[in-house]
Amino acid sequence: MESIRVNFIVEDMGAFKYLGCATVAREIYNTLSDEIDVDWNGKGSAYDVFHFHTFGPYALYRLKTSKGINILTAHSLPSINVGNIVGSRRFWDVIYKWIYNKFDYIIAVSGTSEKELTSIGVEKPSSVIYNGINLDKFVFSEEKRKRFRERYGLEDRFVVLNVGQKTPRKGVYDFVEVAKRIEDATFVWVGGTPYRILSKDASKIKKIENTAPSNVIFTGFLPDIIEGYSGADVLFAPTYGETFGLTQMEAMACNLPVVTRDLEVFREIYGEKILLGRTVEDFAKLIRDLMEDESLRKKYSGYRKYVEERFDIKKIGRDHINLYRHLLDERASQ
């Protein structure tokens, strides 16, 4: 085991442990545990590296008392708070610039994200390390497919899945509108509202949830998300903004075709291996095409190998260790 001491700082209390930043951090932590000395919200300041994955009150307190190199992974950016949490884009630009410039080094999870960091005035050195997933976990299961479909009475229905917070930014309104246009499919949204009353349009979305068409199901939190990915026929994620797009990757690993919004970050990471649309009409056509064309479904459900080659969490873990080593060597030479 390499003699690097790292402390992961992650505010994963309550419902926040289901946010993407916390789940990704946990996967990286588990991988690094086999290679280096790493703690999760460890006490004290005797660490070579403090690696922050959130920047709330607890994280900022630990930042103030840290004596190591302070790295922040920028899982969140101002652009993805618009339509997610209350507050204007200008407000969030100022907040993020102020907080992110307190750290020694920033990890961006995509090239698109790194460009936004620069645009809002983050001046600290940065590099890109993509997110990754545990490929032993994200595997299609026929047994879990059956279990998921039995639980929600889906039987032989064509199932369109999304996984994410119920917010405007994640595209909940478009999800329901597309469902209205494809009545012979069932649309299942897995996920809740961890920010509760701070979530954008919380009361409006609750009303939509209660009045949604009969072919729309909101499950809330699902303990085993592999059941959802295995039980569906396509992932439909009409999100308006992401730093990376972890849901798309998880779906691809479980052999699901992916329909999502045409965003720069998705072109960067997934290229032509997912189906991109911009409007409700685009999405409805793409999903209908997948429903009716078995060869198309087969093509777009066959990209697990692409994920294996680029986004295995073991590779991502090695990338982190290499960065820690580089920054520590750099500090030692000063």
Tab-separated table of C-alpha atoms in Angstrom:
chain	number	residue	atom	x	y	z
A	1	MET	CA	0.000	0.000	0.000
A	2	GLU	CA	1.403	3.374	-1.035
A	3	SER	CA	2.287	5.837	1.754
A	4	ILE	CA	-0.147	8.581	0.801
A	5	ARG	CA	-2.747	9.605	3.378
A	6	VAL	CA	-5.954	10.948	1.838
A	7	ASN	CA	-9.114	12.150	3.558
A	8	PHE	CA	-12.322	12.180	1.511
A	9	ILE	CA	-14.662	14.948	2.675
A	10	VAL	CA	-18.229	14.244	1.558
A	11	GLU	CA	-21.407	15.697	3.065
A	12	ASP	CA	-23.546	12.600	2.599
A	13	MET	CA	-26.054	13.041	5.392
A	14	GLY	CA	-29.617	11.805	4.947
A	15	ALA	CA	-30.975	11.981	1.402
A	16	PHE	CA	-27.770	13.656	0.197
A	17	LYS	CA	-26.023	10.275	0.179
A	18	TYR	CA	-28.026	9.434	-2.951
A	19	LEU	CA	-26.755	12.427	-4.930
A	20	GLY	CA	-24.420	11.646	-7.800
A	21	CYS	CA	-21.440	13.373	-6.165
A	22	ALA	CA	-21.731	11.168	-3.071
A	23	THR	CA	-22.192	7.922	-4.986
A	24	VAL	CA	-19.253	8.641	-7.294
A	25	ALA	CA	-17.082	9.627	-4.332
A	26	ARG	CA	-17.960	6.379	-2.565
A	27	GLU	CA	-17.000	4.291	-5.609
A	28	ILE	CA	-13.645	6.079	-5.931
A	29	TYR	CA	-13.053	5.732	-2.194
A	30	ASN	CA	-13.736	1.986	-2.290
A	31	THR	CA	-11.306	1.570	-5.179
A	32	LEU	CA	-8.561	3.661	-3.575
A	33	SER	CA	-8.867	1.755	-0.289
A	34	ASP	CA	-7.003	-1.164	-1.850
A	35	GLU	CA	-4.097	1.040	-2.946
A	36	ILE	CA	-3.533	3.872	-0.453
A	37	ASP	CA	-4.415	4.963	3.076
A	38	VAL	CA	-7.748	6.748	2.619
A	39	ASP	CA	-10.401	7.831	5.145
A	40	TRP	CA	-13.996	8.979	4.736
A	41	ASN	CA	-14.668	12.190	6.686
A	42	GLY	CA	-11.727	11.307	8.919
A	43	LYS	CA	-11.037	13.414	12.007
A	44	GLY	CA	-7.957	15.547	12.470
A	45	SER	CA	-5.683	17.256	9.976
A	46	ALA	CA	-2.783	14.794	9.592
A	47	TYR	CA	-3.399	13.929	5.950
A	48	ASP	CA	-1.294	14.546	2.861
A	49	VAL	CA	-4.379	15.266	0.773
A	50	PHE	CA	-7.884	16.421	1.612
A	51	HIS	CA	-10.106	15.466	-1.305
A	52	PHE	CA	-13.434	17.320	-1.175
A	53	HIS	CA	-16.450	16.129	-3.144
A	54	THR	CA	-18.919	18.653	-1.687
A	55	PHE	CA	-18.529	22.219	-0.438
A	56	GLY	CA	-21.218	22.776	2.165
A	57	PRO	CA	-20.698	24.069	5.737
A	58	TYR	CA	-18.928	20.961	7.019
A	59	ALA	CA	-16.597	20.812	4.009
A	60	LEU	CA	-15.694	24.489	4.315
A	61	TYR	CA	-14.955	24.019	8.016
A	62	ARG	CA	-12.615	21.115	7.207
A	63	LEU	CA	-10.993	23.167	4.457
A	64	LYS	CA	-10.188	25.898	6.965
A	65	THR	CA	-8.456	23.452	9.330
A	66	SER	CA	-6.702	21.313	6.701
A	67	LYS	CA	-2.905	21.172	6.550
A	68	GLY	CA	-2.707	19.036	3.419
A	69	ILE	CA	-3.224	19.711	-0.276
A	70	ASN	CA	-6.885	20.624	-0.764
A	71	ILE	CA	-8.439	19.153	-3.905
A	72	LEU	CA	-12.058	19.655	-4.930
A	73	THR	CA	-13.810	17.540	-7.530
A	74	ALA	CA	-16.243	19.904	-9.259
A	75	HIS	CA	-19.262	17.627	-9.418
A	76	SER	CA	-21.457	20.735	-9.375
A	77	LEU	CA	-21.373	23.948	-11.417
A	78	PRO	CA	-23.594	27.049	-11.637
A	79	SER	CA	-25.172	25.885	-14.897
A	80	ILE	CA	-26.669	22.784	-13.311
A	81	ASN	CA	-28.174	24.668	-10.369
A	82	VAL	CA	-30.437	26.592	-12.747
A	83	GLY	CA	-33.692	24.621	-12.787
A	84	ASN	CA	-32.476	22.520	-9.877
A	85	ILE	CA	-32.295	24.767	-6.790
A	86	VAL	CA	-33.769	28.210	-6.216
A	87	GLY	CA	-31.446	31.104	-7.104
A	88	SER	CA	-30.372	32.903	-10.291
A	89	ARG	CA	-27.461	31.929	-12.521
A	90	ARG	CA	-25.656	35.168	-11.668
A	91	PHE	CA	-25.995	34.420	-7.963
A	92	TRP	CA	-24.553	30.928	-8.362
A	93	ASP	CA	-21.677	32.176	-10.564
A	94	VAL	CA	-20.538	34.454	-7.734
A	95	ILE	CA	-20.914	31.767	-5.053
A	96	TYR	CA	-19.052	29.099	-7.007
A	97	LYS	CA	-16.203	31.423	-7.983
A	98	TRP	CA	-15.742	32.507	-4.371
A	99	ILE	CA	-15.786	28.964	-2.960
A	100	TYR	CA	-13.831	27.132	-5.666
A	101	ASN	CA	-10.953	29.605	-5.520
A	102	LYS	CA	-10.420	28.620	-1.875
A	103	PHE	CA	-9.068	25.205	-2.895
A	104	ASP	CA	-5.559	24.369	-4.107
A	105	TYR	CA	-6.594	22.283	-7.092
A	106	ILE	CA	-9.796	21.499	-8.987
A	107	ILE	CA	-10.690	18.245	-10.724
A	108	ALA	CA	-13.207	18.789	-13.518
A	109	VAL	CA	-15.229	15.715	-14.492
A	110	SER	CA	-15.338	16.698	-18.169
A	111	GLY	CA	-13.681	19.100	-20.569
A	112	THR	CA	-17.001	20.918	-20.863
A	113	SER	CA	-17.027	21.443	-17.092
A	114	GLU	CA	-13.453	22.700	-17.074
A	115	LYS	CA	-14.386	25.374	-19.627
A	116	GLU	CA	-17.208	26.581	-17.379
A	117	LEU	CA	-14.852	26.767	-14.404
A	118	THR	CA	-12.628	29.121	-16.390
A	119	SER	CA	-15.576	31.165	-17.641
A	120	ILE	CA	-16.837	31.974	-14.121
A	121	GLY	CA	-13.388	33.056	-12.939
A	122	VAL	CA	-11.959	30.008	-11.171
A	123	GLU	CA	-8.207	30.622	-11.274
A	124	LYS	CA	-6.863	27.556	-9.489
A	125	PRO	CA	-5.000	24.871	-11.484
A	126	SER	CA	-7.226	22.092	-12.779
A	127	SER	CA	-7.330	18.953	-14.876
A	128	VAL	CA	-9.975	16.539	-16.132
A	129	ILE	CA	-10.592	13.136	-14.587
A	130	TYR	CA	-13.777	11.541	-15.869
A	131	ASN	CA	-16.215	9.824	-13.540
A	132	GLY	CA	-16.293	6.050	-13.511
A	133	ILE	CA	-18.483	3.195	-12.356
A	134	ASN	CA	-18.065	-0.196	-10.751
A	135	LEU	CA	-18.554	-2.523	-13.700
A	136	ASP	CA	-18.984	-5.528	-11.421
A	137	LYS	CA	-22.098	-3.840	-10.043
A	138	PHE	CA	-23.639	-2.304	-13.158
A	139	VAL	CA	-24.528	-5.453	-15.078
A	140	PHE	CA	-27.850	-6.435	-16.636
A	141	SER	CA	-29.743	-9.044	-14.602
A	142	GLU	CA	-32.673	-11.048	-15.960
A	143	GLU	CA	-33.744	-11.863	-12.412
A	144	LYS	CA	-33.782	-8.186	-11.434
A	145	ARG	CA	-35.649	-7.317	-14.626
A	146	LYS	CA	-38.394	-9.744	-13.674
A	147	ARG	CA	-38.516	-8.458	-10.098
A	148	PHE	CA	-38.799	-4.802	-11.183
A	149	ARG	CA	-41.547	-5.507	-13.701
A	150	GLU	CA	-43.571	-7.591	-11.278
A	151	ARG	CA	-43.335	-4.912	-8.568
A	152	TYR	CA	-44.781	-2.187	-10.796
A	153	GLY	CA	-47.160	-4.345	-12.847
A	154	LEU	CA	-45.319	-3.715	-16.099
A	155	GLU	CA	-45.699	-7.211	-17.561
A	156	ASP	CA	-44.915	-6.991	-21.288
A	157	ARG	CA	-44.992	-3.194	-21.526
A	158	PHE	CA	-42.223	-1.249	-23.276
A	159	VAL	CA	-40.565	0.587	-20.375
A	160	VAL	CA	-38.924	4.007	-20.673
A	161	LEU	CA	-36.799	4.820	-17.621
A	162	ASN	CA	-35.187	7.889	-16.135
A	163	VAL	CA	-33.064	8.059	-12.986
A	164	GLY	CA	-32.536	11.394	-11.270
A	165	GLN	CA	-33.913	14.151	-9.073
A	166	LYS	CA	-37.441	15.315	-9.889
A	167	THR	CA	-36.515	18.827	-11.004
A	168	PRO	CA	-36.972	21.040	-14.068
A	169	ARG	CA	-33.251	20.747	-14.794
A	170	LYS	CA	-33.552	16.984	-15.080
A	171	GLY	CA	-36.370	17.412	-17.601
A	172	VAL	CA	-39.331	16.153	-15.606
A	173	TYR	CA	-41.819	18.262	-17.600
A	174	ASP	CA	-40.570	16.956	-20.941
A	175	PHE	CA	-40.584	13.412	-19.587
A	176	VAL	CA	-44.311	13.630	-18.869
A	177	GLU	CA	-45.057	15.379	-22.179
A	178	VAL	CA	-43.325	12.636	-24.154
A	179	ALA	CA	-45.257	10.019	-22.176
A	180	LYS	CA	-48.510	11.658	-23.303
A	181	ARG	CA	-47.429	11.119	-26.921
A	182	ILE	CA	-46.540	7.441	-26.473
A	183	GLU	CA	-49.435	5.893	-24.608
A	184	ASP	CA	-48.435	2.318	-25.461
A	185	ALA	CA	-45.266	2.577	-23.348
A	186	THR	CA	-44.825	3.015	-19.597
A	187	PHE	CA	-42.569	5.822	-18.393
A	188	VAL	CA	-40.875	5.226	-15.037
A	189	TRP	CA	-39.019	7.961	-13.143
A	190	VAL	CA	-36.757	6.733	-10.334
A	191	GLY	CA	-35.562	9.369	-7.863
A	192	GLY	CA	-36.777	11.938	-5.371
A	193	THR	CA	-36.223	15.545	-4.304
A	194	PRO	CA	-33.289	15.592	-1.845
A	195	TYR	CA	-33.334	19.397	-1.632
A	196	ARG	CA	-37.037	19.290	-0.663
A	197	ILE	CA	-38.498	22.834	-0.517
A	198	LEU	CA	-35.273	24.264	-1.958
A	199	SER	CA	-35.799	22.199	-5.105
A	200	LYS	CA	-36.930	24.302	-8.044
A	201	ASP	CA	-40.718	24.114	-8.626
A	202	ALA	CA	-41.146	21.603	-5.780
A	203	SER	CA	-44.900	22.181	-5.342
A	204	LYS	CA	-45.571	22.321	-9.084
A	205	ILE	CA	-43.749	19.046	-9.664
A	206	LYS	CA	-45.649	17.419	-6.810
A	207	LYS	CA	-48.883	18.414	-8.534
A	208	ILE	CA	-47.680	17.016	-11.862
A	209	GLU	CA	-46.709	13.801	-10.124
A	210	ASN	CA	-50.228	13.489	-8.715
A	211	THR	CA	-51.935	14.250	-12.046
A	212	ALA	CA	-49.595	12.445	-14.446
A	213	PRO	CA	-51.053	10.166	-17.144
A	214	SER	CA	-51.691	6.545	-16.198
A	215	ASN	CA	-48.620	5.421	-18.152
A	216	VAL	CA	-46.258	7.428	-15.904
A	217	ILE	CA	-44.901	6.017	-12.633
A	218	PHE	CA	-42.819	7.945	-10.092
A	219	THR	CA	-41.187	5.330	-7.857
A	220	GLY	CA	-39.176	7.551	-5.532
A	221	PHE	CA	-35.922	6.075	-4.268
A	222	LEU	CA	-35.141	2.550	-5.503
A	223	PRO	CA	-32.811	0.578	-3.172
A	224	ASP	CA	-31.343	-1.478	-6.022
A	225	ILE	CA	-30.990	0.740	-9.082
A	226	ILE	CA	-29.818	-2.240	-11.158
A	227	GLU	CA	-33.420	-3.465	-11.002
A	228	GLY	CA	-34.499	-0.291	-12.779
A	229	TYR	CA	-31.832	-0.438	-15.466
A	230	SER	CA	-32.475	-4.153	-16.024
A	231	GLY	CA	-36.249	-3.763	-16.034
A	232	ALA	CA	-36.345	-0.985	-18.639
A	233	ASP	CA	-36.064	-1.044	-22.433
A	234	VAL	CA	-34.577	2.424	-22.910
A	235	LEU	CA	-33.161	5.211	-20.763
A	236	PHE	CA	-34.744	8.581	-21.525
A	237	ALA	CA	-32.935	11.411	-19.722
A	238	PRO	CA	-34.134	14.808	-21.028
A	239	THR	CA	-31.819	16.724	-18.680
A	240	TYR	CA	-30.995	20.358	-19.451
A	241	GLY	CA	-27.565	20.342	-17.849
A	242	GLU	CA	-24.923	17.960	-16.524
A	243	THR	CA	-21.266	18.085	-15.592
A	244	PHE	CA	-20.831	14.527	-16.831
A	245	GLY	CA	-23.894	12.296	-17.200
A	246	LEU	CA	-23.439	9.330	-14.876
A	247	THR	CA	-26.943	7.950	-15.414
A	248	GLN	CA	-26.258	7.563	-19.123
A	249	MET	CA	-23.073	5.625	-18.383
A	250	GLU	CA	-24.761	3.328	-15.876
A	251	ALA	CA	-27.512	2.581	-18.386
A	252	MET	CA	-25.017	1.800	-21.157
A	253	ALA	CA	-23.183	-0.598	-18.838
A	254	CYS	CA	-26.509	-2.398	-18.278
A	255	ASN	CA	-27.065	-2.699	-22.041
A	256	LEU	CA	-29.750	-0.027	-22.317
A	257	PRO	CA	-30.136	2.277	-25.339
A	258	VAL	CA	-29.895	5.913	-24.257
A	259	VAL	CA	-32.010	8.838	-25.453
A	260	THR	CA	-30.940	12.154	-23.959
A	261	ARG	CA	-30.721	15.865	-24.673
A	262	ASP	CA	-28.214	17.180	-27.195
A	263	LEU	CA	-25.665	18.732	-24.825
A	264	GLU	CA	-22.006	19.488	-25.474
A	265	VAL	CA	-20.903	17.318	-22.562
A	266	PHE	CA	-22.694	14.263	-23.971
A	267	ARG	CA	-21.113	14.749	-27.383
A	268	GLU	CA	-17.738	14.966	-25.642
A	269	ILE	CA	-18.151	11.793	-23.603
A	270	TYR	CA	-20.484	9.527	-25.556
A	271	GLY	CA	-20.301	10.748	-29.136
A	272	GLU	CA	-22.576	8.805	-31.487
A	273	LYS	CA	-23.186	5.966	-29.053
A	274	ILE	CA	-26.311	7.609	-27.654
A	275	LEU	CA	-29.349	9.163	-29.346
A	276	LEU	CA	-29.640	12.930	-28.982
A	277	GLY	CA	-32.704	15.164	-29.242
A	278	ARG	CA	-33.679	18.729	-28.405
A	279	THR	CA	-37.474	18.850	-28.343
A	280	VAL	CA	-40.382	16.780	-27.082
A	281	GLU	CA	-41.082	15.838	-30.691
A	282	ASP	CA	-37.468	14.714	-31.201
A	283	PHE	CA	-37.575	12.547	-28.104
A	284	ALA	CA	-40.930	10.992	-28.966
A	285	LYS	CA	-39.671	10.035	-32.432
A	286	LEU	CA	-36.410	8.556	-31.131
A	287	ILE	CA	-38.229	6.457	-28.533
A	288	ARG	CA	-40.840	5.345	-31.064
A	289	ASP	CA	-38.059	4.332	-33.457
A	290	LEU	CA	-36.476	2.210	-30.730
A	291	MET	CA	-39.827	0.626	-29.897
A	292	GLU	CA	-40.473	-0.400	-33.485
A	293	ASP	CA	-36.973	-1.243	-34.730
A	294	GLU	CA	-35.348	-4.199	-32.994
A	295	SER	CA	-32.085	-3.796	-34.902
A	296	LEU	CA	-31.843	-0.170	-33.718
A	297	ARG	CA	-32.418	-1.250	-30.108
A	298	LYS	CA	-29.748	-3.907	-30.471
A	299	LYS	CA	-27.248	-1.409	-31.874
A	300	TYR	CA	-27.681	1.166	-29.106
A	301	SER	CA	-27.781	-1.419	-26.320
A	302	GLY	CA	-24.382	-2.788	-27.323
A	303	TYR	CA	-21.982	-0.186	-25.949
A	304	ARG	CA	-21.009	-1.712	-22.622
A	305	LYS	CA	-17.514	-2.389	-23.984
A	306	TYR	CA	-17.091	1.335	-24.669
A	307	VAL	CA	-17.758	2.000	-20.979
A	308	GLU	CA	-15.449	-0.822	-19.900
A	309	GLU	CA	-12.545	0.545	-21.912
A	310	ARG	CA	-12.806	4.149	-20.730
A	311	PHE	CA	-14.715	4.469	-17.484
A	312	ASP	CA	-13.884	1.472	-15.297
A	313	ILE	CA	-13.662	2.794	-11.731
A	314	LYS	CA	-10.336	0.986	-11.294
A	315	LYS	CA	-8.795	3.092	-14.066
A	316	ILE	CA	-10.319	6.256	-12.618
A	317	GLY	CA	-8.851	5.344	-9.228
A	318	ARG	CA	-5.369	5.060	-10.732
A	319	ASP	CA	-5.817	8.475	-12.341
A	320	HIS	CA	-6.514	9.940	-8.900
A	321	ILE	CA	-3.474	8.316	-7.308
A	322	ASN	CA	-1.277	9.655	-10.106
A	323	LEU	CA	-2.623	13.156	-9.488
A	324	TYR	CA	-2.076	12.930	-5.720
A	325	ARG	CA	1.500	11.770	-6.297
A	326	HIS	CA	2.175	14.544	-8.811
A	327	LEU	CA	0.855	17.293	-6.525
A	328	LEU	CA	2.772	15.977	-3.512
A	329	ASP	CA	6.002	15.762	-5.518
A	330	GLU	CA	5.393	19.288	-6.765
A	331	ARG	CA	4.917	20.595	-3.229
A	332	ALA	CA	8.011	18.749	-1.973
A	333	SER	CA	10.161	20.348	-4.666
A	334	GLN	CA	9.131	23.895	-3.747
